[in-house]
mmCIF file of C-alpha atoms in Angstrom:
data_model
loop_
_atom_site.group_PDB
_atom_site.id
_atom_site.type_symbol
_atom_site.label_atom_id
_atom_site.label_comp_id
_atom_site.label_asym_id
_atom_site.label_seq_id
_atom_site.Cartn_x
_atom_site.Cartn_y
_atom_site.Cartn_z
ATOM 1 C CA MET A 1 -50.073 284.069 70.426
ATOM 2 C CA ALA A 2 -48.565 282.198 73.376
ATOM 3 C CA GLU A 3 -48.548 284.074 76.680
ATOM 4 C CA ASN A 4 -45.196 285.425 77.896
ATOM 5 C CA PRO A 5 -44.624 283.429 81.119
ATOM 6 C CA TYR A 6 -42.153 286.014 82.456
ATOM 7 C CA HIS A 7 -44.416 289.066 81.853
ATOM 8 C CA LEU A 8 -41.476 290.976 80.376
ATOM 9 C CA PRO A 9 -41.614 294.011 78.110
ATOM 10 C CA PRO A 10 -40.362 293.472 74.549
ATOM 11 C CA LEU A 11 -36.636 292.689 74.409
ATOM 12 C CA ARG A 12 -36.111 295.468 71.851
ATOM 13 C CA ALA A 13 -37.410 298.061 74.317
ATOM 14 C CA LEU A 14 -35.245 296.694 77.130
ATOM 15 C CA GLN A 15 -32.200 296.686 74.866
ATOM 16 C CA ALA A 16 -32.832 300.273 73.777
ATOM 17 C CA PHE A 17 -33.230 301.405 77.389
ATOM 18 C CA GLU A 18 -30.074 299.570 78.543
ATOM 19 C CA ALA A 19 -27.958 301.186 75.811
ATOM 20 C CA ALA A 20 -29.371 304.672 76.460
ATOM 21 C CA ALA A 21 -28.988 304.291 80.216
ATOM 22 C CA ARG A 22 -25.432 302.995 79.965
ATOM 23 C CA ARG A 23 -24.384 305.758 77.559
ATOM 24 C CA LEU A 24 -26.686 308.461 79.045
ATOM 25 C CA SER A 25 -27.473 309.467 75.499
ATOM 26 C CA PHE A 26 -30.226 308.513 73.089
ATOM 27 C CA LYS A 27 -27.962 309.429 70.152
ATOM 28 C CA ALA A 28 -25.060 307.248 71.365
ATOM 29 C CA ALA A 29 -27.477 304.382 71.980
ATOM 30 C CA ALA A 30 -28.884 304.815 68.471
ATOM 31 C CA ASP A 31 -25.388 304.689 66.952
ATOM 32 C CA GLU A 32 -24.599 301.541 68.956
ATOM 33 C CA LEU A 33 -27.787 299.750 67.913
ATOM 34 C CA ASN A 34 -27.737 301.123 64.351
ATOM 35 C CA VAL A 35 -31.143 302.814 64.630
ATOM 36 C CA THR A 36 -32.297 306.437 64.830
ATOM 37 C CA PRO A 37 -32.448 308.460 68.070
ATOM 38 C CA ALA A 38 -36.192 308.770 67.488
ATOM 39 C CA ALA A 39 -36.475 304.972 67.537
ATOM 40 C CA ILE A 40 -34.639 304.835 70.874
ATOM 41 C CA SER A 41 -36.894 307.543 72.290
ATOM 42 C CA HIS A 42 -39.994 305.701 71.082
ATOM 43 C CA GLN A 43 -38.880 302.406 72.665
ATOM 44 C CA VAL A 44 -38.036 304.098 75.979
ATOM 45 C CA LYS A 45 -41.379 305.935 76.090
ATOM 46 C CA ALA A 46 -43.217 302.672 75.381
ATOM 47 C CA LEU A 47 -41.295 301.004 78.206
ATOM 48 C CA GLU A 48 -42.072 303.850 80.620
ATOM 49 C CA LYS A 49 -45.735 303.629 79.694
ATOM 50 C CA GLU A 50 -45.838 299.878 80.304
ATOM 51 C CA LEU A 51 -43.974 300.077 83.625
ATOM 52 C CA ARG A 52 -45.804 303.237 84.711
ATOM 53 C CA PHE A 53 -42.536 304.701 85.924
ATOM 54 C CA LYS A 54 -40.340 307.454 84.576
ATOM 55 C CA LEU A 55 -36.900 306.091 83.721
ATOM 56 C CA PHE A 56 -35.098 309.259 82.583
ATOM 57 C CA HIS A 57 -35.010 312.913 83.512
ATOM 58 C CA ARG A 58 -34.940 314.725 80.163
ATOM 59 C CA ASN A 59 -33.397 318.191 79.930
ATOM 60 C CA HIS A 60 -31.650 320.413 77.395
ATOM 61 C CA ARG A 61 -28.243 318.917 78.329
ATOM 62 C CA GLY A 62 -29.376 315.334 77.695
ATOM 63 C CA VAL A 63 -30.830 312.640 79.928
ATOM 64 C CA GLU A 64 -30.230 311.418 83.449
ATOM 65 C CA LEU A 65 -31.463 308.224 85.074
ATOM 66 C CA THR A 66 -34.185 308.356 87.653
ATOM 67 C CA GLU A 67 -33.855 306.145 90.728
ATOM 68 C CA THR A 68 -36.183 303.642 89.057
ATOM 69 C CA GLY A 69 -34.154 303.806 85.845
ATOM 70 C CA ALA A 70 -30.903 303.131 87.728
ATOM 71 C CA TYR A 71 -32.512 300.146 89.453
ATOM 72 C CA LEU A 72 -33.713 298.731 86.146
ATOM 73 C CA LEU A 73 -30.319 299.278 84.503
ATOM 74 C CA VAL A 74 -28.509 297.235 87.155
ATOM 75 C CA ALA A 75 -31.062 294.436 86.871
ATOM 76 C CA LEU A 76 -30.826 294.361 83.081
ATOM 77 C CA GLN A 77 -27.030 294.364 83.057
ATOM 78 C CA ARG A 78 -26.975 291.400 85.420
ATOM 79 C CA GLY A 79 -29.447 289.581 83.220
ATOM 80 C CA PHE A 80 -27.590 290.348 79.987
ATOM 81 C CA GLU A 81 -24.287 289.256 81.563
ATOM 82 C CA GLY A 82 -25.870 285.929 82.546
ATOM 83 C CA ILE A 83 -27.275 285.447 79.051
ATOM 84 C CA SER A 84 -23.912 286.332 77.484
ATOM 85 C CA GLU A 85 -22.086 283.857 79.719
ATOM 86 C CA ALA A 86 -24.563 281.080 78.896
ATOM 87 C CA VAL A 87 -24.259 281.754 75.152
ATOM 88 C CA ASP A 88 -20.448 281.739 75.353
ATOM 89 C CA GLN A 89 -20.530 278.394 77.156
ATOM 90 C CA LEU A 90 -22.877 276.905 74.565
ATOM 91 C CA ARG A 91 -20.681 278.164 71.736
ATOM 92 C CA SER A 92 -17.644 276.675 73.437
ATOM 93 C CA ARG A 93 -19.362 273.324 73.874
ATOM 94 C CA SER A 94 -20.494 273.217 70.262
ATOM 95 C CA SER A 95 -16.941 273.897 69.042
ATOM 96 C CA GLN A 96 -15.432 271.148 71.170
ATOM 97 C CA ALA A 97 -15.690 267.425 70.574
ATOM 98 C CA ALA A 98 -17.800 265.537 73.099
ATOM 99 C CA VAL A 99 -15.087 262.856 73.232
ATOM 100 C CA THR A 100 -11.378 263.080 72.491
ATOM 101 C CA ILE A 101 -9.372 259.990 71.610
ATOM 102 C CA ILE A 102 -5.609 259.808 71.103
ATOM 103 C CA SER A 103 -3.777 257.249 68.985
ATOM 104 C CA SER A 104 -0.743 256.894 66.756
ATOM 105 C CA THR A 105 -0.775 257.828 63.086
ATOM 106 C CA ALA A 106 -0.849 254.184 62.023
ATOM 107 C CA ILE A 107 -3.683 253.151 64.337
ATOM 108 C CA SER A 108 -5.709 256.238 63.470
ATOM 109 C CA SER A 109 -5.465 255.874 59.702
ATOM 110 C CA MET A 110 -5.574 252.076 59.384
ATOM 111 C CA TRP A 111 -7.824 250.948 62.229
ATOM 112 C CA LEU A 112 -9.610 253.675 64.187
ATOM 113 C CA THR A 113 -10.961 256.076 61.554
ATOM 114 C CA PRO A 114 -12.950 253.436 59.621
ATOM 115 C CA ARG A 115 -14.535 252.283 62.879
ATOM 116 C CA LEU A 116 -15.439 255.799 63.940
ATOM 117 C CA ALA A 117 -17.341 256.155 60.671
ATOM 118 C CA GLU A 118 -19.361 253.115 61.709
ATOM 119 C CA PHE A 119 -19.801 254.496 65.248
ATOM 120 C CA TRP A 120 -21.349 257.727 63.936
ATOM 121 C CA ARG A 121 -23.991 255.814 61.994
ATOM 122 C CA THR A 122 -25.638 254.844 65.285
ATOM 123 C CA HIS A 123 -24.260 257.557 67.602
ATOM 124 C CA GLY A 124 -24.430 260.640 65.428
ATOM 125 C CA HIS A 125 -25.123 262.838 68.456
ATOM 126 C CA ILE A 126 -21.644 262.183 69.895
ATOM 127 C CA SER A 127 -18.852 264.161 68.266
ATOM 128 C CA VAL A 128 -15.396 262.607 68.451
ATOM 129 C CA GLY A 129 -12.142 264.495 68.125
ATOM 130 C CA GLN A 130 -9.004 262.558 67.232
ATOM 131 C CA ILE A 131 -5.608 263.537 68.586
ATOM 132 C CA VAL A 132 -2.924 261.866 66.482
ATOM 133 C CA SER A 133 0.483 261.569 68.131
ATOM 134 C CA ASP A 134 3.336 259.120 67.698
ATOM 135 C CA GLU A 135 4.888 260.149 71.013
ATOM 136 C CA THR A 136 3.514 257.619 73.484
ATOM 137 C CA ASP A 137 4.745 259.576 76.484
ATOM 138 C CA THR A 138 2.928 262.740 75.427
ATOM 139 C CA SER A 139 1.319 264.855 78.123
ATOM 140 C CA ILE A 140 -1.708 265.616 75.933
ATOM 141 C CA SER A 141 -4.855 264.571 77.760
ATOM 142 C CA ALA A 142 -7.743 262.753 76.090
ATOM 143 C CA ASP A 143 -10.857 260.892 77.194
ATOM 144 C CA LEU A 144 -9.669 257.683 75.534
ATOM 145 C CA SER A 145 -6.290 256.330 74.447
ATOM 146 C CA ILE A 146 -5.554 253.556 71.978
ATOM 147 C CA LEU A 147 -2.203 252.069 72.887
ATOM 148 C CA TYR A 148 0.263 249.447 71.742
ATOM 149 C CA GLY A 149 1.765 248.005 74.886
ATOM 150 C CA ASP A 150 1.484 245.475 77.703
ATOM 151 C CA ILE A 151 -2.093 245.741 78.956
ATOM 152 C CA SER A 152 -1.268 243.691 82.064
ATOM 153 C CA LYS A 153 0.899 246.571 83.303
ATOM 154 C CA ASP A 154 -1.753 249.213 82.753
ATOM 155 C CA ARG A 155 -3.785 249.993 85.875
ATOM 156 C CA GLY A 156 -6.490 251.919 84.054
ATOM 157 C CA ARG A 157 -9.824 250.664 82.741
ATOM 158 C CA CYS A 158 -8.677 248.893 79.579
ATOM 159 C CA HIS A 159 -9.885 246.427 76.969
ATOM 160 C CA ILE A 160 -7.857 244.557 74.337
ATOM 161 C CA LEU A 161 -8.877 245.514 70.814
ATOM 162 C CA PHE A 162 -6.888 242.827 69.058
ATOM 163 C CA LYS A 163 -3.829 240.590 69.301
ATOM 164 C CA ASP A 164 -1.786 240.583 66.163
ATOM 165 C CA ARG A 165 0.788 238.716 64.153
ATOM 166 C CA ILE A 166 3.723 240.227 62.288
ATOM 167 C CA SER A 167 4.879 239.199 58.846
ATOM 168 C CA ALA A 168 7.333 240.434 56.205
ATOM 169 C CA LEU A 169 5.600 242.384 53.417
ATOM 170 C CA GLY A 170 6.604 243.953 50.125
ATOM 171 C CA SER A 171 5.062 245.247 46.932
ATOM 172 C CA PRO A 172 4.242 242.635 44.255
ATOM 173 C CA SER A 173 7.073 243.885 42.040
ATOM 174 C CA PHE A 174 9.493 243.776 44.977
ATOM 175 C CA ALA A 175 8.397 240.221 45.842
ATOM 176 C CA GLU A 176 8.944 239.130 42.254
ATOM 177 C CA LYS A 177 12.431 240.628 42.193
ATOM 178 C CA HIS A 178 13.419 239.290 45.630
ATOM 179 C CA ALA A 179 11.995 235.791 45.816
ATOM 180 C CA LEU A 180 12.674 234.123 49.183
ATOM 181 C CA ASP A 181 12.671 230.410 49.912
ATOM 182 C CA ASN A 182 12.951 230.569 53.703
ATOM 183 C CA ILE A 183 13.931 232.745 56.645
ATOM 184 C CA ALA A 184 17.636 232.174 55.935
ATOM 185 C CA ASP A 185 17.273 234.361 52.827
ATOM 186 C CA ILE A 186 16.151 237.392 54.834
ATOM 187 C CA GLY A 187 19.741 238.605 55.129
ATOM 188 C CA SER A 188 19.879 239.477 51.425
ATOM 189 C CA LEU A 189 16.698 241.541 51.492
ATOM 190 C CA PRO A 190 16.656 245.384 51.482
ATOM 191 C CA LEU A 191 14.720 246.244 54.644
ATOM 192 C CA ILE A 192 12.788 249.324 55.740
ATOM 193 C CA HIS A 193 13.639 250.018 59.386
ATOM 194 C CA LEU A 194 11.373 251.968 61.714
ATOM 195 C CA ASP A 195 13.342 254.273 64.033
ATOM 196 C CA ALA A 196 10.681 256.049 66.080
ATOM 197 C CA ALA A 197 11.964 257.535 69.335
ATOM 198 C CA TYR A 198 8.868 256.694 71.382
ATOM 199 C CA SER A 199 7.722 253.612 69.528
ATOM 200 C CA ARG A 200 7.644 250.055 70.800
ATOM 201 C CA TRP A 201 7.252 248.527 67.348
ATOM 202 C CA THR A 202 9.029 245.203 66.880
ATOM 203 C CA THR A 203 12.298 245.616 64.980
ATOM 204 C CA TRP A 204 13.582 243.485 62.121
ATOM 205 C CA GLU A 205 16.272 242.132 64.448
ATOM 206 C CA GLU A 206 13.644 241.010 66.993
ATOM 207 C CA TRP A 207 11.426 239.530 64.306
ATOM 208 C CA ALA A 208 14.260 237.563 62.701
ATOM 209 C CA PHE A 209 15.633 236.363 66.056
ATOM 210 C CA THR A 210 12.198 235.029 67.044
ATOM 211 C CA LEU A 211 12.290 232.964 63.836
ATOM 212 C CA ASN A 212 15.775 231.675 64.743
ATOM 213 C CA TYR A 213 17.680 233.803 62.252
ATOM 214 C CA THR A 214 20.778 235.394 63.781
ATOM 215 C CA GLY A 215 22.662 236.497 60.669
ATOM 216 C CA GLY A 216 23.208 239.993 59.332
ATOM 217 C CA LEU A 217 20.459 242.263 58.016
ATOM 218 C CA ARG A 218 20.538 244.917 55.308
ATOM 219 C CA THR A 219 19.104 248.423 55.443
ATOM 220 C CA ALA A 220 17.326 249.933 52.470
ATOM 221 C CA HIS A 221 15.565 252.808 54.199
ATOM 222 C CA ARG A 222 15.064 254.256 57.696
ATOM 223 C CA VAL A 223 11.986 256.234 58.726
ATOM 224 C CA ASN A 224 10.446 257.409 62.003
ATOM 225 C CA ASN A 225 6.779 256.810 61.153
ATOM 226 C CA TYR A 226 5.019 253.516 60.426
ATOM 227 C CA VAL A 227 2.698 254.961 57.786
ATOM 228 C CA ILE A 228 5.737 256.306 55.921
ATOM 229 C CA ALA A 229 7.389 252.891 56.246
ATOM 230 C CA LEU A 230 4.383 251.291 54.573
ATOM 231 C CA GLN A 231 4.422 253.885 51.808
ATOM 232 C CA ALA A 232 8.078 253.153 51.185
ATOM 233 C CA ALA A 233 7.199 249.460 50.856
ATOM 234 C CA LEU A 234 4.372 250.290 48.452
ATOM 235 C CA ASP A 235 6.910 252.222 46.380
ATOM 236 C CA GLY A 236 9.111 249.105 46.187
ATOM 237 C CA ILE A 237 11.984 250.525 48.219
ATOM 238 C CA GLY A 238 12.221 247.499 50.517
ATOM 239 C CA ALA A 239 10.449 244.996 52.748
ATOM 240 C CA VAL A 240 8.461 246.156 55.762
ATOM 241 C CA LEU A 241 7.149 244.435 58.875
ATOM 242 C CA GLY A 242 3.385 244.243 58.713
ATOM 243 C CA TRP A 243 1.029 243.991 61.687
ATOM 244 C CA GLU A 244 -1.717 241.960 60.062
ATOM 245 C CA ASN A 245 -4.713 243.819 61.540
ATOM 246 C CA LEU A 246 -3.269 247.158 60.478
ATOM 247 C CA THR A 247 -2.163 246.082 57.003
ATOM 248 C CA ARG A 248 -5.142 243.826 56.226
ATOM 249 C CA ASP A 249 -6.545 246.091 53.498
ATOM 250 C CA TYR A 250 -3.134 246.472 51.830
ATOM 251 C CA VAL A 251 -2.786 242.699 51.568
ATOM 252 C CA LYS A 252 -6.425 242.105 50.683
ATOM 253 C CA ASP A 253 -6.317 244.349 47.630
ATOM 254 C CA GLY A 254 -2.856 243.118 46.584
ATOM 255 C CA ARG A 255 -0.879 246.301 47.162
ATOM 256 C CA LEU A 256 1.369 244.362 49.544
ATOM 257 C CA VAL A 257 2.108 240.652 49.621
ATOM 258 C CA LYS A 258 3.723 238.303 52.120
ATOM 259 C CA LEU A 259 7.335 237.620 51.288
ATOM 260 C CA LEU A 260 7.506 234.550 53.554
ATOM 261 C CA PRO A 261 4.857 232.372 55.192
ATOM 262 C CA ASP A 262 6.628 232.842 58.538
ATOM 263 C CA THR A 263 4.917 235.101 61.084
ATOM 264 C CA ILE A 264 5.400 235.823 64.763
ATOM 265 C CA PRO A 265 2.850 236.827 67.405
ATOM 266 C CA SER A 266 2.948 240.477 68.323
ATOM 267 C CA PRO A 267 4.637 240.741 71.746
ATOM 268 C CA LEU A 268 2.385 243.655 72.770
ATOM 269 C CA ASP A 269 -1.346 244.320 72.770
ATOM 270 C CA PHE A 270 -3.431 246.863 70.921
ATOM 271 C CA TYR A 271 -5.893 248.112 73.521
ATOM 272 C CA VAL A 272 -8.136 251.012 74.470
ATOM 273 C CA ARG A 273 -7.973 252.791 77.827
ATOM 274 C CA LEU A 274 -10.743 254.933 79.306
ATOM 275 C CA ASN A 275 -9.130 257.997 80.890
ATOM 276 C CA ASN A 276 -12.278 259.926 81.781
ATOM 277 C CA GLU A 277 -14.853 257.694 83.448
ATOM 278 C CA ALA A 278 -16.929 260.732 84.379
ATOM 279 C CA SER A 279 -17.782 261.372 80.735
ATOM 280 C CA ARG A 280 -20.852 259.443 79.596
ATOM 281 C CA PRO A 281 -20.030 259.908 75.865
ATOM 282 C CA ALA A 282 -16.484 258.620 76.505
ATOM 283 C CA GLN A 283 -17.871 255.544 78.254
ATOM 284 C CA THR A 284 -20.252 254.956 75.337
ATOM 285 C CA LEU A 285 -17.396 255.000 72.814
ATOM 286 C CA PHE A 286 -15.197 252.846 75.063
ATOM 287 C CA GLU A 287 -17.927 250.190 75.388
ATOM 288 C CA TRP A 288 -18.676 250.356 71.659
ATOM 289 C CA LEU A 289 -15.017 249.819 70.715
ATOM 290 C CA SER A 290 -14.692 247.025 73.278
ATOM 291 C CA LYS A 291 -17.632 245.129 71.810
ATOM 292 C CA ARG A 292 -16.202 245.421 68.311
ATOM 293 C CA ALA A 293 -12.715 244.278 69.205
ATOM 294 C CA ASP A 294 -11.273 241.865 66.652
#
């Protein structure tokens, strides 16, 4: 058996003594530790024998601590408090993600989550917690942020993930019913509009104007979330603007199709910002995402 480097008595004996000393009762200590009073007495006697000091004065009214017993009680309580604090901290760390990353619903579901699955294959020791919020001015703090905006105006440590293009998309059945020859036909199309209070998504009006269409536009549906807008398009309710990197899988498997060949460059950048440079795991994820930017 390996030698005890601290030369301590058995933990069970120390625990029995601490409970008896704190409660000044072998019976109360036994109830607390779910053992018999005889077991507490046996552990205390064994401890006294090993230390060669009397720890309790025993009398018909109960027990009282000796000076040595009081000294040992204080020392043990300090030690147990330190152990308890360390265990609480470890439990807290294990329940928290090593890295937190915030992004919108659309970016999380259509771009980030699949890449995090790949990240964990080689960095399984780093836990990542996602905070999904469509309010870009949120006060929620995170180690990393994935943003859709003008990276040139961001003073943080940032890296572009991808530049995108925007096209008009619809379900195959919708495309068959609403065949378009050119951008001039966009005015007759039922459109799904995204009205998100904090979003900077390009609107149908901006998209059409960039392609030199200045006529009227119809509304088929209004939503405040891009993922819901895409679902409405999948259900054939109307046409939706599609950021090609986000909707790539929808188009690839034929759930959505381009209604026109015309596209415009996205006016803003999809980029990642490192908010907590002191965190080594956060830096690791930031560098990993940067290297795998499209």
